[in-house]
Every structure is written in structure tokens, then in C-alpha cells.
Coordinates of C-alpha atoms and ligand atoms in Angstrom, one line a residue:
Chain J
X224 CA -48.3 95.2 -0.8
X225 CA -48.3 97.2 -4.0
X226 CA -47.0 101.3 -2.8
X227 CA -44.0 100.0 -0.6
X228 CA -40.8 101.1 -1.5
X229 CA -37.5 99.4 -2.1
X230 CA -34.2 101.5 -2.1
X231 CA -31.1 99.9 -2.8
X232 CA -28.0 101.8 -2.8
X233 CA -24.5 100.5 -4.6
X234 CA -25.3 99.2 -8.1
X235 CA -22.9 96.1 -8.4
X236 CA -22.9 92.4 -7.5
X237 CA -24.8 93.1 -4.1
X238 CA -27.0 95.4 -5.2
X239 CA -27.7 93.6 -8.4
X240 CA -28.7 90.7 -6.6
X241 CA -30.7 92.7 -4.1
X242 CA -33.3 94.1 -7.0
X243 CA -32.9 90.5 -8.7
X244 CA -34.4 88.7 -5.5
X245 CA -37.0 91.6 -4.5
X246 CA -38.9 91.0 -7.9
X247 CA -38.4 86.9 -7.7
X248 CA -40.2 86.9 -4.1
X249 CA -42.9 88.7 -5.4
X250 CA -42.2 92.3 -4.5
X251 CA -44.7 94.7 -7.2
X252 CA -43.7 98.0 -5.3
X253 CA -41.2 100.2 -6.7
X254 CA -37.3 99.7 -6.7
X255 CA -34.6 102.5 -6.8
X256 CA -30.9 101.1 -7.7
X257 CA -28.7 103.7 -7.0
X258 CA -25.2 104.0 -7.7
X259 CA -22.0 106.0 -8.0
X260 CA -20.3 105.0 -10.8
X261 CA -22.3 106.2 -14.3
X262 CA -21.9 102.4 -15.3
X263 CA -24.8 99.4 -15.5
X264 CA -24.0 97.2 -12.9
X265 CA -20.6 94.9 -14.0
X266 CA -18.8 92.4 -12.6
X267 CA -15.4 92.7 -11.5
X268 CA -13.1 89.7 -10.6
X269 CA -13.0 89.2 -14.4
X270 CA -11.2 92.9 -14.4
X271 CA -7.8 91.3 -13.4
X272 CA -8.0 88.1 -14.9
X273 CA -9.4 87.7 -18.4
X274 CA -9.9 91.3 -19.2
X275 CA -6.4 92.2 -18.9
X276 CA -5.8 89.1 -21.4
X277 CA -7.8 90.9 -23.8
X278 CA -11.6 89.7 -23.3
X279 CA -14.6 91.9 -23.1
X280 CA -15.5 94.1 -20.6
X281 CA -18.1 91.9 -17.9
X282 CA -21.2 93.0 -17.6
X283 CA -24.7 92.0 -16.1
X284 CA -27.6 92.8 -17.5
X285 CA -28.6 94.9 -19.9
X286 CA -30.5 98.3 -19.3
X287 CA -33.8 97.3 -20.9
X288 CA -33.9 94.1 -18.7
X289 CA -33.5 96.1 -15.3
X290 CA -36.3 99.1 -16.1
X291 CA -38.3 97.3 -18.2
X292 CA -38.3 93.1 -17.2
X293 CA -37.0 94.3 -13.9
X294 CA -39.0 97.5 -13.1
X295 CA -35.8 98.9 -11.6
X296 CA -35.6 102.9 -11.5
X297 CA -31.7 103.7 -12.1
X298 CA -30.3 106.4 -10.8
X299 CA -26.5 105.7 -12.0
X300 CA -23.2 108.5 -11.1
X301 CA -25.0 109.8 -8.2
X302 CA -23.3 108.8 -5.1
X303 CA -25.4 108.7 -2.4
X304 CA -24.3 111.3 0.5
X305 CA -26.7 111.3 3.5
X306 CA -29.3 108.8 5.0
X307 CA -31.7 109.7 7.5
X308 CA -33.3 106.6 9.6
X309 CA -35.7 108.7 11.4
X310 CA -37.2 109.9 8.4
X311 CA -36.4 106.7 6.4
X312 CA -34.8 108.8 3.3
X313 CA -31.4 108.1 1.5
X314 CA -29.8 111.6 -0.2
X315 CA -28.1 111.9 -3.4
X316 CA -26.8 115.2 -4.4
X317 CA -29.8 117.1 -4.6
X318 CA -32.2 114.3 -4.9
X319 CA -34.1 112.3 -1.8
X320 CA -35.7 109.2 -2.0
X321 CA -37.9 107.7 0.6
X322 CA -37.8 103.7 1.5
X323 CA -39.5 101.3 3.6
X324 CA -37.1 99.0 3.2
X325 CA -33.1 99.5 2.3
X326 CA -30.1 97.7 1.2
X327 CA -27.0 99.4 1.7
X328 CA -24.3 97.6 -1.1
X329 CA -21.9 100.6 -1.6
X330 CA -19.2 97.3 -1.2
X331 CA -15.0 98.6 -0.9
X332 CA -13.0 101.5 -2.3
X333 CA -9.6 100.7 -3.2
X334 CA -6.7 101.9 -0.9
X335 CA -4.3 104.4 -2.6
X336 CA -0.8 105.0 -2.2
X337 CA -0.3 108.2 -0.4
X338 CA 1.5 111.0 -2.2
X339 CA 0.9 109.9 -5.8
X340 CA -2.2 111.8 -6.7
X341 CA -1.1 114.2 -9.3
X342 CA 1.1 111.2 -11.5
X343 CA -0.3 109.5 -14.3
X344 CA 0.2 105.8 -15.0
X345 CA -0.6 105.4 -11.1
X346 CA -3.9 103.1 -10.5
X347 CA -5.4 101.1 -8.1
X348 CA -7.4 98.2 -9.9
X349 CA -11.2 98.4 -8.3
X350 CA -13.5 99.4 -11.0
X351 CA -13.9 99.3 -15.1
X352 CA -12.6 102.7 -15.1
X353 CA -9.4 101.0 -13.5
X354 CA -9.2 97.8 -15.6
X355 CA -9.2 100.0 -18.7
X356 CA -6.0 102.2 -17.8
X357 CA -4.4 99.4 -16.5
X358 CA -5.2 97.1 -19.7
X359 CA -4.2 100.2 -21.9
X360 CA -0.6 100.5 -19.9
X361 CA 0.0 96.8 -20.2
X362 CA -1.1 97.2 -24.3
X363 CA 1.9 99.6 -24.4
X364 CA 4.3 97.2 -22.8
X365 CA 4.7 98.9 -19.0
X366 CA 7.5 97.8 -16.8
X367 CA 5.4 97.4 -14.4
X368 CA 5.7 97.2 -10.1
X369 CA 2.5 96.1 -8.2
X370 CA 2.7 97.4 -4.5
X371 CA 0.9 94.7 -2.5
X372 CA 1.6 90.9 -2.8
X373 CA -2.0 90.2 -2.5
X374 CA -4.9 88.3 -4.7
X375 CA -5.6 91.2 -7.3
X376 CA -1.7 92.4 -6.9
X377 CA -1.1 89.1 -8.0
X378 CA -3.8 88.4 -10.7
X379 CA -2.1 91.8 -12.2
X380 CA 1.1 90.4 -12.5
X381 CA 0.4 87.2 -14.1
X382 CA -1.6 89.4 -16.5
X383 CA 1.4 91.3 -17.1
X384 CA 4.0 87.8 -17.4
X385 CA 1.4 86.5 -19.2
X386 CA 2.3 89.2 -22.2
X387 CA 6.2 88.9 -21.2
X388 CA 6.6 91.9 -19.6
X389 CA 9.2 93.2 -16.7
X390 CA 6.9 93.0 -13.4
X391 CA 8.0 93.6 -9.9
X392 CA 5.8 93.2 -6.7
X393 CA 6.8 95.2 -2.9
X394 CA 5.5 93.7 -0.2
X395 CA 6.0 95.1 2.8
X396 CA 5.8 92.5 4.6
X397 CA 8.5 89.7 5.3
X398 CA 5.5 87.1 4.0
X399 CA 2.6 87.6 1.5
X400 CA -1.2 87.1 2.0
X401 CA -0.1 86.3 6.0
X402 CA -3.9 87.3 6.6
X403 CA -5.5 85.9 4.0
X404 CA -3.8 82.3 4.3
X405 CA -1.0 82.4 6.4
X406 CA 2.5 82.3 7.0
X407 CA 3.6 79.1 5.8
X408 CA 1.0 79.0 2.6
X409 CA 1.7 82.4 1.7
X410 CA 4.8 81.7 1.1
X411 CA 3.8 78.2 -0.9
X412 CA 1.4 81.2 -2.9
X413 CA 4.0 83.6 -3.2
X414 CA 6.9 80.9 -4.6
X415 CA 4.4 81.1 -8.1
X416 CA 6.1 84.2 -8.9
X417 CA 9.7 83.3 -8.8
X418 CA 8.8 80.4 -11.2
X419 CA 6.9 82.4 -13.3
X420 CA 9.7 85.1 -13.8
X421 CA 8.0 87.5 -11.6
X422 CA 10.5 89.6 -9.4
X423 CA 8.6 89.7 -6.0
X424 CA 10.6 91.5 -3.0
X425 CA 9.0 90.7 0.3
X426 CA 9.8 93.4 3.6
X427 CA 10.5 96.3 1.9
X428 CA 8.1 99.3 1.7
X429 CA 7.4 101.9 -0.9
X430 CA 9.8 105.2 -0.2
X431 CA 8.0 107.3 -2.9
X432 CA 6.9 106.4 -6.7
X433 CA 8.7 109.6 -8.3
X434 CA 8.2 111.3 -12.0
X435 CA 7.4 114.6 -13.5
X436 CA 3.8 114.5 -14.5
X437 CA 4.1 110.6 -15.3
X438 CA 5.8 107.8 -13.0
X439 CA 9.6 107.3 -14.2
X440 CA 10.7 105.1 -10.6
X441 CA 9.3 103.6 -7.6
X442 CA 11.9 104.3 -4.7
X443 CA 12.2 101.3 -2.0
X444 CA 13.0 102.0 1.8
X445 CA 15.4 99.4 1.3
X446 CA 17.1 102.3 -1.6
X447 CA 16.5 100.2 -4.4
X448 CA 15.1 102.3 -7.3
X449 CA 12.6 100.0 -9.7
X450 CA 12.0 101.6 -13.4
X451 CA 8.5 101.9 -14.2
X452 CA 5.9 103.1 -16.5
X453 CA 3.0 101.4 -14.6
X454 CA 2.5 101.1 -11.1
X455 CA -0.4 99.5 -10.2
X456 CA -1.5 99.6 -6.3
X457 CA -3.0 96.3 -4.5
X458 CA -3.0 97.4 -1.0
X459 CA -6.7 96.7 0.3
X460 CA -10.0 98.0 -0.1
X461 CA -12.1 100.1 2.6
X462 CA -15.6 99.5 3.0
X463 CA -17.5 102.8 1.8
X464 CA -19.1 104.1 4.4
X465 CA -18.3 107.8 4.7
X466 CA -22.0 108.3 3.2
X467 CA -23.2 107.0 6.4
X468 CA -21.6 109.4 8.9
X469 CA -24.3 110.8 11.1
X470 CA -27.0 108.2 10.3
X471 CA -26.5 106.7 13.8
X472 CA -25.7 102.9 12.4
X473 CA -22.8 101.0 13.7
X474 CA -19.8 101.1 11.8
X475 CA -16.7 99.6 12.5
X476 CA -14.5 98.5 9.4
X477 CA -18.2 97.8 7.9
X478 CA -21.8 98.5 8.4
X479 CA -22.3 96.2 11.4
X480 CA -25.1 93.7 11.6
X481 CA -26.5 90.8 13.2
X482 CA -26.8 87.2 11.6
X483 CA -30.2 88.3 9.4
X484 CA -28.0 91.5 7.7
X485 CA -30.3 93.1 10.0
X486 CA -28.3 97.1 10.8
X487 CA -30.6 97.7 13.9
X488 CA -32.5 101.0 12.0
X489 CA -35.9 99.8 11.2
X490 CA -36.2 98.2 7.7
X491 CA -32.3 98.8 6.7
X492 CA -30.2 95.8 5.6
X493 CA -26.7 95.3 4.3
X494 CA -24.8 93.2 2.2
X495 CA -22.1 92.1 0.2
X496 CA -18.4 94.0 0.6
X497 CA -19.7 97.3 3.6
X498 CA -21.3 94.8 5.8
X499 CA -19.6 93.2 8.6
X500 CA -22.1 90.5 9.9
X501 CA -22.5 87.9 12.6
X502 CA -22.0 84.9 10.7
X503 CA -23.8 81.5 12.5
X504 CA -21.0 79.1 10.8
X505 CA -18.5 80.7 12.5
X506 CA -19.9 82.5 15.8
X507 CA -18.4 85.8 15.0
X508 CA -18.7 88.7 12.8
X509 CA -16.9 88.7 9.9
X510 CA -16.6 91.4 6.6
X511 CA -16.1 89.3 3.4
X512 CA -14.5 90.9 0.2
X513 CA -15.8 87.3 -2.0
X514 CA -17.6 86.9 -4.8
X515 CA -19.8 84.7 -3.9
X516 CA -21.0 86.3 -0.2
X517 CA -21.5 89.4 -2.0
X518 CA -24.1 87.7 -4.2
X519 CA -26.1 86.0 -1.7
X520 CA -25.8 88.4 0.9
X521 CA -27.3 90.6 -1.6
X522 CA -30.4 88.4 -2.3
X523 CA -31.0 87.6 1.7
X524 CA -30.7 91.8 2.4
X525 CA -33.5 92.3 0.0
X526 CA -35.2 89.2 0.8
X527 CA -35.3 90.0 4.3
X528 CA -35.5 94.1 4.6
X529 CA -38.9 93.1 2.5
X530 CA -40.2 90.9 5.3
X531 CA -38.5 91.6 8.5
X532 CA -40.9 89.2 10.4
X533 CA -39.9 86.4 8.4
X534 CA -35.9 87.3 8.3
X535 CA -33.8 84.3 7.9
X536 CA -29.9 84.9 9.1
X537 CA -27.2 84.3 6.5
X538 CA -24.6 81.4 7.5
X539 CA -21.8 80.6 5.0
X540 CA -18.3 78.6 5.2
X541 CA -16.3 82.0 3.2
X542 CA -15.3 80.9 -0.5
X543 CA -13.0 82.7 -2.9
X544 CA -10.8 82.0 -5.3
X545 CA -8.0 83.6 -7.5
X546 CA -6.0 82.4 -10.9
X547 CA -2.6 83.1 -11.2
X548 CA -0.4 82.0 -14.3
X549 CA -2.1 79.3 -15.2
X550 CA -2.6 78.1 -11.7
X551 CA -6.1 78.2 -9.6
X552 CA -5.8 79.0 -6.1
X553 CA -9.0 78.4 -4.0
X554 CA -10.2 78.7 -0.6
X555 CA -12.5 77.8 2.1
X556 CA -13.6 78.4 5.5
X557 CA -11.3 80.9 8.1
X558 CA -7.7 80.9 8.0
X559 CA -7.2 79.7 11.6
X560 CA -3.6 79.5 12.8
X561 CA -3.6 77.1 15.3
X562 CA -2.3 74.6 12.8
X563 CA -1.9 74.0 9.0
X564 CA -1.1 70.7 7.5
X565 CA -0.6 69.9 4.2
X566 CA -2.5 67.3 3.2
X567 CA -2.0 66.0 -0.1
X568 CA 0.4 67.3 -2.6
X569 CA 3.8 69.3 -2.0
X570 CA 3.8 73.4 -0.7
X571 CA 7.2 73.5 -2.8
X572 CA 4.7 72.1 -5.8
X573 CA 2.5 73.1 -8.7
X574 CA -0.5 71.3 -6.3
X575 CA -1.2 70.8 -3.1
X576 CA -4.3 71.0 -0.4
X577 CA -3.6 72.3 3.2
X578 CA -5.8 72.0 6.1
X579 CA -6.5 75.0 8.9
X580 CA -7.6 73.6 12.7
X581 CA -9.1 76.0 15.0
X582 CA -9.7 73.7 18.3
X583 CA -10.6 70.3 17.5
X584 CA -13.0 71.9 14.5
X585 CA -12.0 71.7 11.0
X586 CA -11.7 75.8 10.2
X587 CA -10.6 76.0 6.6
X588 CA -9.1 74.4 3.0
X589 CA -7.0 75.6 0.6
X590 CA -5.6 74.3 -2.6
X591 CA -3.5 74.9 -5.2
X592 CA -5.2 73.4 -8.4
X593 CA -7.1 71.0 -6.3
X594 CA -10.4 72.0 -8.2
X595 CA -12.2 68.6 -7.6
X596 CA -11.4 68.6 -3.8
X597 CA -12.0 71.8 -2.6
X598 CA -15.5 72.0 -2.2
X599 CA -15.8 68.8 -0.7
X600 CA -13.5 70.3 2.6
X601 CA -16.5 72.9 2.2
X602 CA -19.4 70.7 2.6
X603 CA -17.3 68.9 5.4
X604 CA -16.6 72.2 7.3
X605 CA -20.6 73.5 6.7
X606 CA -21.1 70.6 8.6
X607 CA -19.1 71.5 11.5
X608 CA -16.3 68.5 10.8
X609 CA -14.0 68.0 13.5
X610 CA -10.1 68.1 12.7
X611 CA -10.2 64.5 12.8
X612 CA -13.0 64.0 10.1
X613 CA -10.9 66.4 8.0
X614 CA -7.6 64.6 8.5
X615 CA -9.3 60.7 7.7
X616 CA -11.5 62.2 4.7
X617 CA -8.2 63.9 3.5
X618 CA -6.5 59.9 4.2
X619 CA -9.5 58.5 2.1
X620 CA -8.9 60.4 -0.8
X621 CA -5.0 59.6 -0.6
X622 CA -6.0 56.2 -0.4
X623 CA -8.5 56.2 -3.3
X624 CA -6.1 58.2 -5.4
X625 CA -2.9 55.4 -5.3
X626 CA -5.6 52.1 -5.5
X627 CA -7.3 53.6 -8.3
Chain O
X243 CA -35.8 68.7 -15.1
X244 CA -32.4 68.4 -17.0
X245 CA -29.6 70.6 -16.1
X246 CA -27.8 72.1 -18.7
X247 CA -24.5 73.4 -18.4
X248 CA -22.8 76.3 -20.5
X249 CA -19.4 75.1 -21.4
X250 CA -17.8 77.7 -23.0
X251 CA -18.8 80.0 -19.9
X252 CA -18.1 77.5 -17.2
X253 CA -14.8 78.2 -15.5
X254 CA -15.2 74.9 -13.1
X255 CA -15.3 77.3 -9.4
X256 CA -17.0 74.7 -8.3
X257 CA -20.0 77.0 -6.4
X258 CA -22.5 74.9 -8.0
X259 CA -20.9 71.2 -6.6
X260 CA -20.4 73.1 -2.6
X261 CA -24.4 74.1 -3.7
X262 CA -25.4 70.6 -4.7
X263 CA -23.1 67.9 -4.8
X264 CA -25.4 64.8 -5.9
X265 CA -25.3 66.8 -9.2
X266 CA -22.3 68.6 -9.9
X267 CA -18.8 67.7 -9.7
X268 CA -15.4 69.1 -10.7
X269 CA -12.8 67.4 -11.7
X270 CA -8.8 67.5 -11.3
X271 CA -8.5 69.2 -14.7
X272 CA -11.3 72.2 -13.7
X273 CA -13.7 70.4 -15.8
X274 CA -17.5 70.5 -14.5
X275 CA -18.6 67.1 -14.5
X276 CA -22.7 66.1 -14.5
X277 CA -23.5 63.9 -12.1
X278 CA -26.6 62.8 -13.5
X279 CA -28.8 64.1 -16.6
X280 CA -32.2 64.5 -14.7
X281 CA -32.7 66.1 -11.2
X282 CA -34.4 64.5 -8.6
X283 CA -37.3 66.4 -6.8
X284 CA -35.0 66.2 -3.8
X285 CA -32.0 67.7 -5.3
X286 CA -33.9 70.7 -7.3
X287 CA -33.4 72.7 -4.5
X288 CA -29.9 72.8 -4.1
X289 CA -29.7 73.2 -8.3
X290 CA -31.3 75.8 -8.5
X291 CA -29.3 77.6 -5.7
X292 CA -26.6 76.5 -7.8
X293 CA -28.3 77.9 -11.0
X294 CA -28.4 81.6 -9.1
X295 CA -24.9 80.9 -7.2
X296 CA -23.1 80.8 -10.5
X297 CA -20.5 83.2 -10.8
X298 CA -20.6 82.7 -14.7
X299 CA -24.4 82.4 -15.4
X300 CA -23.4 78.9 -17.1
X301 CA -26.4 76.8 -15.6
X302 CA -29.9 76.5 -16.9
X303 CA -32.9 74.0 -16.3
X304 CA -34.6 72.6 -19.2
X305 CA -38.4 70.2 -18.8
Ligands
FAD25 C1 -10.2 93.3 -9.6 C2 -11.0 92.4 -8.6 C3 -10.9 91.1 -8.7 C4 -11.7 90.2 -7.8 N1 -11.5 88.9 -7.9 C5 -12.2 88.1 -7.1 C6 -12.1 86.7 -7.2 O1 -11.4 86.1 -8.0 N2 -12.9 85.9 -6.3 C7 -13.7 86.5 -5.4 O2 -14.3 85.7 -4.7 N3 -13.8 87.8 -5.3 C8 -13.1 88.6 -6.1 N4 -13.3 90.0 -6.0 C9 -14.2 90.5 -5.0 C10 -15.6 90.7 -5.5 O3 -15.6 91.3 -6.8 C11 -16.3 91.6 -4.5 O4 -16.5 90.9 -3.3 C12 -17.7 92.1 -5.0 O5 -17.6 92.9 -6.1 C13 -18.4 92.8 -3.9 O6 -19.7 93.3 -4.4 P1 -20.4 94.5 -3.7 O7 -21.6 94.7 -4.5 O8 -20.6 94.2 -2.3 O9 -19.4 95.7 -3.7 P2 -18.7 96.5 -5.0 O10 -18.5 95.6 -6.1 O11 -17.6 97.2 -4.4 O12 -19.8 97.6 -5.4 C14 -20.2 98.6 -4.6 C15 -20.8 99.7 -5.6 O13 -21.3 100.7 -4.8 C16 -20.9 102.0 -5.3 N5 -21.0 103.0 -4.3 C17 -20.0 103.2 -3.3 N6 -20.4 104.3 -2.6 C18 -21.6 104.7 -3.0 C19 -22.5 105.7 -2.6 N7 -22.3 106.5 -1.6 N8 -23.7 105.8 -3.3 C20 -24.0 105.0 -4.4 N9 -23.1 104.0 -4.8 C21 -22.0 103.8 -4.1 C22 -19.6 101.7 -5.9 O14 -19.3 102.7 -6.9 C23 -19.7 100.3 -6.5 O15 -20.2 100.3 -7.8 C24 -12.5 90.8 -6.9 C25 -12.6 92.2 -6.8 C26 -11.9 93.0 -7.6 C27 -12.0 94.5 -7.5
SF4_26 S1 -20.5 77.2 -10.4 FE1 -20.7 77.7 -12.6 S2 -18.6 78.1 -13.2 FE2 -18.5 77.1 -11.3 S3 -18.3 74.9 -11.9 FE3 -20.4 75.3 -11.5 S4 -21.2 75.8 -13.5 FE4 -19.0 76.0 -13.7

């Protein structure tokens, strides 16, 4: 087998865990990891949460343990710009490097405000680049406005409460993390801030973040004018795929694939944050931006771009999670809106676990610091639990809970 | 096999107890709890998906 040729491109989680599994199932022919950013492969939902509390920066493994344990060849701040499937070679720059088999892991570039390219103290929060100006602003005691109610918006201004510091968050719209969780939990999410002194104003847009050569004031469409010396933008990610323009895959808000991660060019795999597969738990395509598909998406990509004969499809019930204050908030499964019901606990409350029906099918869990329950709902909904099961195992527990 | 668990990097997300729930189980308080000391040849499987599905590296098996 020795002579065969693994290319992976996007050095994070994905393609971490892409080079990780090659070697583990055996693979002795060469590996490529290449990436954009000059850094080793880090991790990054520690970037908004305990780095910005002061902790280390995350990182994975050390460079001696991918080239030499690993026998990974890095090729680290070189983006990769071109890939031809007929020829089965991926450009970078200048270089080209031939495959039989690829991963493509380039993952999600953060969304930026429009307008604010020249002013400093502007960021998204996306990579350790990021994390450090943000960290830095928040060191200096930044007022601070986060545009975007969502998870990382969030985990950025618990960061900033967390030091006592003004924060504001604009969200455009009337209700936060509507797609993420839904009307009536997002606002059960969103009430966190008001109790933890966090000014968050919900429907009203950004007019213009204004200031000469740094920002002084973010300007609402509502005419409200917010001091600032820190604005920190949490308005999506977009998978990067501009690299792939012309390579004649299917893209559509990801690298499309079918259940196996399997892109349709021969030997050519995604995984982890660009690819929007057919997930069998579900029935339906679906691009995740979670920790944890990243990672074993990552593994299966290589696993399978190494023996496409053998290719085994990647079915998961979606799992992420985000700390706020000092509160967890966890989810899992799709946020269905047929019908959510709160099913232990109170929405108003500092705990509570909600239920999502699609059909008569159990769909999806969330909880607010309901650490011990949450990934039981998982295991039931892996399962394919009907709404029922999920309402009497949701009983059970009750039950136990007040006997006990 | 024992299973030995990192305390100081565990951050109780749970992966591990969705991954292998005769084993691993969380508690109300975030806490990781061990469900038993020694894995079962039945169970290995799922620990060590658990072991790789760690988000903080904070799992290890031990003869
Ligand atoms: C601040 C933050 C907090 C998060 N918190 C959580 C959380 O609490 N829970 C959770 O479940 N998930 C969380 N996530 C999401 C999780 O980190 C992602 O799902 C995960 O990083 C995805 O991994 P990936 O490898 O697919 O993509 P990415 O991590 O986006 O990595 C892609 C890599 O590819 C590189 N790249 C891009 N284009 C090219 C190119 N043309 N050539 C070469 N390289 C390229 C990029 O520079 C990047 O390094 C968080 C994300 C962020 C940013
Ligand atoms: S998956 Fe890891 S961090 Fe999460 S509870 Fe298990 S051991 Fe702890």
C-alpha cells in the first residue's frame, strides 16, 4: 500500500483528526497537512471561553509529534487556491501536490461587518489571531458591543461581565439564536444576559461602527449611539470554499456529500465545518459548525477516502454546547419547531430541559445546566425515540427526582 | 482495562457518557462520574470511542 498519497487540506480539528486516523488504520504512505494559517493545528471553542479568562492558548499536538511520531508533512500559511480532480492535484501558491486520496477540512471563515475594514479594535472571533486582539482589548478594559446574539457573541460577553466590564449585544433580530434553538428558548437563552448585567437589545441592526482610525461608537438603526472601544462581530461563519471554484464539486453553503463524506470526484472526502452531508439519523443533509462532528467527521473522511470500497456513512444525533456566566447550555438533535415543551425545570430559571418533536419522533434536547440529563435524550433520540418515549422518560426522571 | 479519568482537564461535556453510557456518567453538578473501575470486553468499544471523542483529551486506559 506503501507509495499512496494522502492530502489533507485545512489544519484544524478536522484535519487533525483526518492525519490522526490515516496512521491508526494502518496507512504507511505519505501525508500532506496543509493549512492557511502559519499556526500548528489549535483548538478553538476554548478561544471564547477560558482563554479570554486568562488561560493558555489551546493547542494539539506538538510539531515533533506530527512529522516525526505522525509522519505528517506540514505545509502551514499556505492557503490552498486551486484543485484539479481530473488530474487529482490540490494548488498552493506556487506549489502542487498530487493525492490519491483527499480530505478537504478548510472548516468556516467568520462573517465581517461590512464597512469596517480600515478601524482597529474591530474583530470577528474565529481564530488565535482573533482571541489574542480580543483578549488584549478586554485586558485594557473595552466597553465593549458584540453584534450577534449568538453562541460565540455570547461566550464574549460573559468573558467581558466576567471582568466587570460595560458590554452591549445588537441583535437584529426581534429573538436571539431563533435558528439555533428557537423562538421560545432563545429567549429563555437570551434572559442570561439581563441577569448577568449584560445590556442585550434585540431588533435593531448595526447603522455603522464609526471612529477615526480606531472605533469611538457603534450607530443603531434604531439612532441609538453605543460608546465603544471594542466591537467584537458574532454574525456567522461561511464555509471556505472559494478555493474550490472551478473544481467541478457541488457546493452549496458547503462541500456537498453523500452519507459516506463521499464529494462524488474520485477519492475526495470532506469533513468537519465545509461539508454539508447526508446525515442517516436524520434523512437530510445537514452542515454542522460542532465540535464534536468536526472531529469524527474528520477521522471517517480519512478513514474512508483511504478505502472507498469499504466506506462506512457517518450518522450522528448533532451535539454542541456553549458556557455562558457560569451557566452550561447544551444541545442535542435538530431544533424542530413543531413543538417544544419544557420538561423539567422553569424557562424563566437558572435550569431547565426542553423537548423538540418533529412528527411523532423525538427531534431534539436542550438544557440549561442539565449536564447529567442531556445525553441521555441523545441516546434516546440515536435510537429513533418517539415523542412519547421522550415525554414518559422525561416523566421518569421527574418521578425519580421527588421519591428520591 | 481500567479507565482513568483526567480531572483537572475534564469539563464534564458529557461526549464520553452519549459514547458509552454503562461507564460514564455526569452528574447534576458537571461532575464526570465512573460507572465502574474495570471495562467489560463488551463496553471497550464504546470507551475507547469515548477516549478519542474527548473534547479535552481527559480519558486514558490503563491494563
Ligand atoms: C470561538 C469559537 C468557539 C467555539 N465553541 C464551540 C463550542 O463551545 N462547542 C462546539 O461544539 N463547537 C464550538 N465551536 C465550533 C468548532 O470549533 C468548529 O466546529 C471546529 O473548529 C470545526 O473544525 P474544522 O476543522 O472543520 O474547521 P476550522 O476549525 O474552521 O478549520 C479550518 C482550517 O482550514 C484552514 N483553511 C481555510 N481555507 C483554507 C485553504 N484554502 N487552504 C488551507 N487551509 C485553509 C483555516 O485557516 C482553518 O485553520 C467554536 C468555534 C469557535 C470559532
Ligand atoms: S467527554 Fe471528556 S470532558 Fe466530557 S465528561 Fe467525558 S471525560 Fe469529561
Amino acid at each position: 500500500m506503501s507509495g499512496r498519497r494522502l492530502v489533507v487540506v485545512g489544519a484544524s480539528l478536522a484535519g487533525l483528526r483526518a492525519v490522526e486516523a490515516a496512521r491508526k488504520s494502518g496507512f504507511d504512505g505519505s501525508v500532506v497537512l496543509i493549512g492557511a494559517e502559519p499556526h500548528l493545528p489549535y483548538d478553538r471553542p476554548p478561544l471564547s471561553k477560558a482563554f479570554l479568562d486568562g488561560a493558555g492558548l489551546p493547542a494539539f499536538r506538538t510539531e515533533e509529534v506530527l512529522r516525526d511520531e505522525l509522519g505528517v508533512r506540514l505545509v502551514l500559511g499556505a492557503p490552498a487556491t486551486a484543485l484539479d480532480t481530473a488530474a487529482r492535484v490540490v494548488t498552493a501558491g506556487e506549489r502542487e501536490f498530487g493525492y490519491d486520496a483527499l480530505v478537504i477540512a478548510t472548516g468556516a471563515a467568520a462573517r465581517t461587518l461590512p464597512g469596517t475594514g480600515g478601524l482597529t479594535g474591530v474583530h470577528t472571533l474565529r481564530t488565535r489571531d482573533d482571541a489574542l486582539a480580543v483578549r488584549s482589548a478586554l485586558d485594557d478594559g473595552a466597553r465593549t458591543v458584540v453584534v450577534g446574539a449568538g453562541f460565540i457573541g455570547s461566550e464574549v460577553a460573559s468573558a467581558a461581565r466576567k471582568r466587570g466590564l460595560d458590554v452591549t449585544i445588537v441583535e437584529a433580530l426581534p429573538t436571539p439564536l431563533v435558528r439555533a434553538v428557537g423562538e421560545t428558548m432563545g429567549r429563555a437563552c437570551g434572559a442570561l444576559h439581563a441577569r448577568n448585567g449584560t445590556d442585550l437589545r434585540c431588533g435593531t441592526g448595526v447603522a455603522a461602527v464609526e471612529g477615526d482610525g480606531r472605533v469611538e461608537r457603534v450607530r443603531l438603526t434604531d439612532g441609538t449611539v453605543l460608546p465603544a472601544d471594542l466591537v467584537v462581530a458574532g454574525i456567522g461563519a461561511v464555509p471556505a470554499t472559494g478555493w474550490l471554484a472551478g473544481a467541478g464539486l457541488s457546493l452549496d453553503d458547503g462541500v456537498v456529500c453523500d452519507e459516506t463524506l463521499f464529494t462524488g470526484a474520485p477519492g475526495v472526502y470532506a469533513a468537519g465545518d465545509v461539508a454539508r452531508w447526508h446525515n442517516p439519523a436524520f434523512g437530510r443533509h445537514m452542515r454542522l459548525e460542532h465540535w464534536t462532528s468536526a472531529a469524527e467527521q474528520g477521522a471517517t473522511a480519512a478513514r474512508n477516502a483511504l478505502d472507498p470500497a469499504n466506506a462506512k456513512p457517518y450518522s450522528t444525533v448533532p451535539y454542541f454546547w456553549s458556557d455562558w456566566y457560569d451557566s452550561r447550555i447544551q444541545f442535542v438533535g435538530v431544533p424542530a419547531t413543531e413543538e417544544v415543551r419544557v420538561v423539567d425545570g422553569d424557562p424563566g430559571g437558572d435550569r431547565f430541559v426542553a423537548l423538540y418533536r418533529e412528527g411523532d419522533r423525538l427531534a431534539g434536547a436542550l438544557t440549561l445546566n442539565g449536564q447529567t440529563q442531556i445525553m441521555k435524550y441523545r441516546a434516546l433520540i440515536m435510537r429513533g425515540a418517539s415523542w412519547a418515549d421522550g415525554l414518559e422518560f422525561a416523566d421518569r426522571r421527574r418521578s425519580a427526582l421527588e421519591t428520591a | 482495562m481500567k479507565i482513568i479519568v483526567d480531572r483537572s482537564a475534564c469539563t464534564g461535556l458529557g461526549i464520553c457518557e452519549s459514547l458509552a453510557p454503562n461507564c460514564f456518567e455526569v452528574d447534576d453538578a458537571g461532575d464526570l462520574i465512573l460507572l465502574t473501575e474495570t471495562v467489560s470486553d463488551e463496553d471497550l468499544d464504546g470507551v475507547r470511542q469515548a477516549i478519542e471523542g474527548c473534547p479535552t483529551e481527559a480519558l486514558r486506559l490503563e491494563p
